[in-house]
PDB file of C-alpha atoms in Angstrom:
ATOM      1  CA  MET P 174      -0.695  -5.141 -19.005  1.00  0.00           C
ATOM      2  CA  LYS P 175      -3.354  -6.867 -17.011  1.00  0.00           C
ATOM      3  CA  SER P 176      -1.481  -6.024 -13.814  1.00  0.00           C
ATOM      4  CA  LYS P 177      -1.621  -2.196 -14.818  1.00  0.00           C
ATOM      5  CA  ILE P 178      -5.353  -2.508 -15.431  1.00  0.00           C
ATOM      6  CA  ASP P 179      -5.625  -4.252 -11.963  1.00  0.00           C
ATOM      7  CA  ARG P 180      -3.849  -1.377 -10.246  1.00  0.00           C
ATOM      8  CA  ILE P 181      -5.903   1.264 -11.933  1.00  0.00           C
ATOM      9  CA  VAL P 182      -9.103  -0.596 -10.667  1.00  0.00           C
ATOM     10  CA  ILE P 183      -7.675  -0.711  -7.248  1.00  0.00           C
ATOM     11  CA  ILE P 184      -6.900   3.022  -7.368  1.00  0.00           C
ATOM     12  CA  ILE P 185     -10.362   3.944  -8.669  1.00  0.00           C
ATOM     13  CA  ALA P 186     -12.129   1.566  -6.261  1.00  0.00           C
ATOM     14  CA  SER P 187     -10.325   2.801  -3.236  1.00  0.00           C
ATOM     15  CA  THR P 188     -10.197   6.487  -3.831  1.00  0.00           C
ATOM     16  CA  ILE P 189     -12.583   7.735  -6.555  1.00  0.00           C
ATOM     17  CA  VAL P 190     -15.564   5.631  -5.482  1.00  0.00           C
ATOM     18  CA  PRO P 191     -15.345   6.533  -1.776  1.00  0.00           C
ATOM     19  CA  LEU P 192     -14.772  10.218  -2.857  1.00  0.00           C
ATOM     20  CA  PHE P 193     -17.953  10.024  -4.937  1.00  0.00           C
ATOM     21  CA  ILE P 194     -19.932   8.347  -2.201  1.00  0.00           C
ATOM     22  CA  ALA P 195     -18.692  11.071   0.456  1.00  0.00           C
ATOM     23  CA  PHE P 196     -19.641  13.811  -1.982  1.00  0.00           C
ATOM     24  CA  LEU P 197     -23.119  12.362  -2.507  1.00  0.00           C
ATOM     25  CA  LEU P 198     -23.815  11.799   1.138  1.00  0.00           C
ATOM     26  CA  VAL P 199     -22.689  15.306   2.139  1.00  0.00           C
ATOM     27  CA  LYS P 200     -24.756  16.754  -0.638  1.00  0.00           C
ATOM     28  CA  TYR P 201     -27.848  14.825   0.332  1.00  0.00           C
ATOM     29  CA  LEU P 202     -27.557  15.644   3.931  1.00  0.00           C
ATOM     30  CA  SER P 203     -26.970  19.332   3.181  1.00  0.00           C
ATOM     31  CA  ASN P 204     -30.118  19.290   1.006  1.00  0.00           C
ATOM     32  CA  ILE P 205     -32.261  17.963   3.943  1.00  0.00           C
ATOM     33  CA  LYS P 206     -30.640  20.615   6.215  1.00  0.00           C
ATOM     34  CA  TYR P 207     -28.866  18.058   8.435  1.00  0.00           C
ATOM     35  CA  ASP P 208     -27.204  19.669  11.501  1.00  0.00           C
ATOM     36  CA  PHE P 209     -23.570  18.251  11.250  1.00  0.00           C
ATOM     37  CA  ALA P 210     -22.926  19.658  14.832  1.00  0.00           C
ATOM     38  CA  VAL P 211     -25.312  17.169  16.291  1.00  0.00           C
ATOM     39  CA  PHE P 212     -23.347  14.300  14.808  1.00  0.00           C
ATOM     40  CA  GLN P 213     -20.874  12.936  17.405  1.00  0.00           C
ATOM     41  CA  GLY P 214     -18.062  12.809  14.967  1.00  0.00           C
ATOM     42  CA  ILE P 215     -15.167  13.481  17.416  1.00  0.00           C
ATOM     43  CA  GLU P 216     -16.478  10.624  19.674  1.00  0.00           C
ATOM     44  CA  ILE P 217     -16.613   8.233  16.727  1.00  0.00           C
ATOM     45  CA  ILE P 218     -13.106   9.283  15.593  1.00  0.00           C
ATOM     46  CA  LYS P 219     -11.838   8.419  19.078  1.00  0.00           C
ATOM     47  CA  THR P 220     -12.888   4.997  18.538  1.00  0.00           C
ATOM     48  CA  LEU P 221     -11.816   4.718  15.051  1.00  0.00           C
ATOM     49  CA  ILE P 222      -8.228   5.964  15.558  1.00  0.00           C
ATOM     50  CA  GLY P 223      -7.453   2.824  17.579  1.00  0.00           C
ATOM     51  CA  VAL P 224      -9.033   0.539  14.927  1.00  0.00           C
ATOM     52  CA  TRP P 225      -7.222   2.403  12.159  1.00  0.00           C
ATOM     53  CA  SER P 226      -3.807   2.422  13.871  1.00  0.00           C
ATOM     54  CA  THR P 227      -4.085  -1.236  14.756  1.00  0.00           C
ATOM     55  CA  LEU P 228      -5.044  -2.127  11.255  1.00  0.00           C
ATOM     56  CA  LEU P 229      -1.974  -0.075  10.020  1.00  0.00           C
ATOM     57  CA  GLY P 230       0.255  -2.059  12.247  1.00  0.00           C
ATOM     58  CA  PHE P 231      -1.171  -5.368  10.934  1.00  0.00           C
ATOM     59  CA  MET P 232      -0.818  -4.159   7.294  1.00  0.00           C
ATOM     60  CA  ILE P 233       2.880  -3.274   7.836  1.00  0.00           C
ATOM     61  CA  THR P 234       3.392  -6.688   9.429  1.00  0.00           C
ATOM     62  CA  ALA P 235       1.721  -8.378   6.430  1.00  0.00           C
ATOM     63  CA  ILE P 236       3.940  -6.542   3.975  1.00  0.00           C
ATOM     64  CA  SER P 237       7.021  -7.329   5.901  1.00  0.00           C
ATOM     65  CA  ILE P 238       6.019 -11.194   5.817  1.00  0.00           C
ATOM     66  CA  LEU P 239       5.312 -10.918   2.044  1.00  0.00           C
ATOM     67  CA  LEU P 240       8.650  -9.323   1.548  1.00  0.00           C
ATOM     68  CA  THR P 241      10.667 -11.943   3.583  1.00  0.00           C
ATOM     69  CA  ILE P 242       8.726 -15.115   2.791  1.00  0.00           C
ATOM     70  CA  GLY P 243      10.740 -17.704   0.833  1.00  0.00           C
ATOM     71  CA  GLY P 244       8.364 -20.610   0.545  1.00  0.00           C
ATOM     72  CA  ASN P 245       7.318 -23.209  -1.858  1.00  0.00           C
ATOM     73  CA  GLU P 246       7.113 -23.121  -5.613  1.00  0.00           C
ATOM     74  CA  TYR P 247       3.768 -21.355  -5.600  1.00  0.00           C
ATOM     75  CA  ILE P 248       5.273 -18.393  -3.599  1.00  0.00           C
ATOM     76  CA  LYS P 249       8.277 -18.276  -5.918  1.00  0.00           C
ATOM     77  CA  ALA P 250       5.985 -18.239  -8.997  1.00  0.00           C
ATOM     78  CA  LEU P 251       3.819 -15.554  -7.443  1.00  0.00           C
ATOM     79  CA  ARG P 252       6.890 -13.383  -6.737  1.00  0.00           C
ATOM     80  CA  ASP P 253       8.007 -13.736 -10.383  1.00  0.00           C
ATOM     81  CA  SER P 254       4.704 -12.692 -11.804  1.00  0.00           C
ATOM     82  CA  ASP P 255       3.002  -9.294 -11.978  1.00  0.00           C
ATOM     83  CA  HIS P 256       0.421 -10.609  -9.498  1.00  0.00           C
ATOM     84  CA  TYR P 257       2.917 -10.122  -6.725  1.00  0.00           C
ATOM     85  CA  ARG P 258       3.418  -6.457  -7.520  1.00  0.00           C
ATOM     86  CA  THR P 259      -0.331  -6.056  -7.584  1.00  0.00           C
ATOM     87  CA  VAL P 260      -0.726  -7.624  -4.063  1.00  0.00           C
ATOM     88  CA  MET P 261       2.095  -5.374  -2.740  1.00  0.00           C
ATOM     89  CA  PHE P 262       0.597  -2.320  -4.441  1.00  0.00           C
ATOM     90  CA  THR P 263      -2.749  -3.121  -2.798  1.00  0.00           C
ATOM     91  CA  GLN P 264      -1.145  -3.596   0.594  1.00  0.00           C
ATOM     92  CA  PHE P 265       0.930  -0.344   0.074  1.00  0.00           C
ATOM     93  CA  MET P 266      -2.106   1.674  -0.897  1.00  0.00           C
ATOM     94  CA  THR P 267      -4.087   0.352   2.086  1.00  0.00           C
ATOM     95  CA  CYS P 268      -1.260   1.341   4.400  1.00  0.00           C
ATOM     96  CA  ILE P 269      -1.264   4.905   3.027  1.00  0.00           C
ATOM     97  CA  LEU P 270      -5.008   5.154   3.421  1.00  0.00           C
ATOM     98  CA  LEU P 271      -4.878   3.889   6.952  1.00  0.00           C
ATOM     99  CA  PHE P 272      -2.057   6.273   7.695  1.00  0.00           C
ATOM    100  CA  LEU P 273      -3.928   9.211   6.357  1.00  0.00           C
ATOM    101  CA  ALA P 274      -7.047   8.075   8.442  1.00  0.00           C
ATOM    102  CA  THR P 275      -4.874   7.908  11.592  1.00  0.00           C
ATOM    103  CA  VAL P 276      -3.328  11.418  10.959  1.00  0.00           C
ATOM    104  CA  PHE P 277      -6.870  12.776  10.234  1.00  0.00           C
ATOM    105  CA  SER P 278      -8.101  11.306  13.533  1.00  0.00           C
ATOM    106  CA  ILE P 279      -5.246  12.691  15.551  1.00  0.00           C
ATOM    107  CA  ILE P 280      -5.700  16.268  13.992  1.00  0.00           C
ATOM    108  CA  ILE P 281      -9.489  16.251  14.544  1.00  0.00           C
ATOM    109  CA  ILE P 282      -9.097  15.133  18.166  1.00  0.00           C
ATOM    110  CA  CYS P 283      -6.220  17.748  18.792  1.00  0.00           C
ATOM    111  CA  ILE P 284      -8.042  20.704  17.294  1.00  0.00           C
ATOM    112  CA  ASN P 285     -11.552  19.656  18.537  1.00  0.00           C
ATOM    113  CA  VAL P 286     -13.526  20.887  15.590  1.00  0.00           C
ATOM    114  CA  TRP P 287     -16.290  19.086  13.768  1.00  0.00           C
ATOM    115  CA  ASN P 288     -18.071  20.420  10.543  1.00  0.00           C
ATOM    116  CA  ILE P 289     -19.368  19.405   7.245  1.00  0.00           C
ATOM    117  CA  ILE P 290     -15.771  19.019   5.736  1.00  0.00           C
ATOM    118  CA  CYS P 291     -14.692  16.778   8.577  1.00  0.00           C
ATOM    119  CA  PHE P 292     -17.761  14.649   8.062  1.00  0.00           C
ATOM    120  CA  GLY P 293     -17.059  14.252   4.366  1.00  0.00           C
ATOM    121  CA  LEU P 294     -13.453  13.294   5.007  1.00  0.00           C
ATOM    122  CA  LEU P 295     -14.619  10.839   7.675  1.00  0.00           C
ATOM    123  CA  VAL P 296     -16.990   9.159   5.177  1.00  0.00           C
ATOM    124  CA  PHE P 297     -14.279   9.075   2.483  1.00  0.00           C
ATOM    125  CA  LEU P 298     -11.716   7.582   4.861  1.00  0.00           C
ATOM    126  CA  LEU P 299     -14.285   5.009   6.074  1.00  0.00           C
ATOM    127  CA  PHE P 300     -15.151   3.764   2.760  1.00  0.00           C
ATOM    128  CA  SER P 301     -11.518   3.969   1.190  1.00  0.00           C
ATOM    129  CA  THR P 302     -10.184   1.942   4.096  1.00  0.00           C
ATOM    130  CA  PHE P 303     -13.080  -0.599   3.905  1.00  0.00           C
ATOM    131  CA  ILE P 304     -12.397  -1.210   0.215  1.00  0.00           C
ATOM    132  CA  GLY P 305      -8.679  -1.217   0.604  1.00  0.00           C
ATOM    133  CA  ILE P 306      -8.891  -3.835   3.409  1.00  0.00           C
ATOM    134  CA  GLY P 307     -11.429  -5.713   1.332  1.00  0.00           C
ATOM    135  CA  PHE P 308      -9.012  -5.989  -1.503  1.00  0.00           C
ATOM    136  CA  CYS P 309      -6.170  -7.113   0.863  1.00  0.00           C
ATOM    137  CA  ILE P 310      -8.436  -9.851   2.364  1.00  0.00           C
ATOM    138  CA  PHE P 311      -9.399 -11.031  -1.083  1.00  0.00           C
ATOM    139  CA  PHE P 312      -5.821 -11.371  -2.107  1.00  0.00           C
ATOM    140  CA  LEU P 313      -4.822 -13.066   1.079  1.00  0.00           C
ATOM    141  CA  PHE P 314      -7.472 -15.712   0.608  1.00  0.00           C
ATOM    142  CA  PHE P 315      -6.658 -16.124  -3.023  1.00  0.00           C
ATOM    143  CA  MET P 316      -3.042 -16.768  -2.085  1.00  0.00           C
ATOM    144  CA  ILE P 317      -4.063 -19.258   0.679  1.00  0.00           C
ATOM    145  CA  PHE P 318      -6.288 -21.252  -1.573  1.00  0.00           C
ATOM    146  CA  LYS P 319      -3.915 -21.246  -4.538  1.00  0.00           C
ATOM    147  CA  SER P 320      -0.926 -22.441  -2.430  1.00  0.00           C
ATOM    148  CA  ARG P 321      -2.808 -25.542  -1.260  1.00  0.00           C
TER     149      ARG P 321
END
């Protein structure tokens, strides 16, 4: 049961909260009549595509290692518990977010369009990937310190 609650918190923190932040930021900037055409979104996305795709590669590697690791009694106990499923769920969720961010970046670069919707999606993807990677780093350090 606790594992299910953890997964719900992870989903809310990595999707609903960033969606809310993006909505509030777009609403605020629209109210102050911010010109989204001035924002160099495509140039920022050209930089972020490399970061997001590299992180996606690292996340896939981390999942592969977690799936194949045999290890000591702690790793075996972790695999038998619901915590292992939560860690894998977090890794998988972050991979999906990074994949969506990479696809979004490729589409924006190819069609060369920037507007308020693109800005909102960029803000959402930035915050959701930050939060997802934050969860993954937390679980990584937790596993490292617990295994010692």
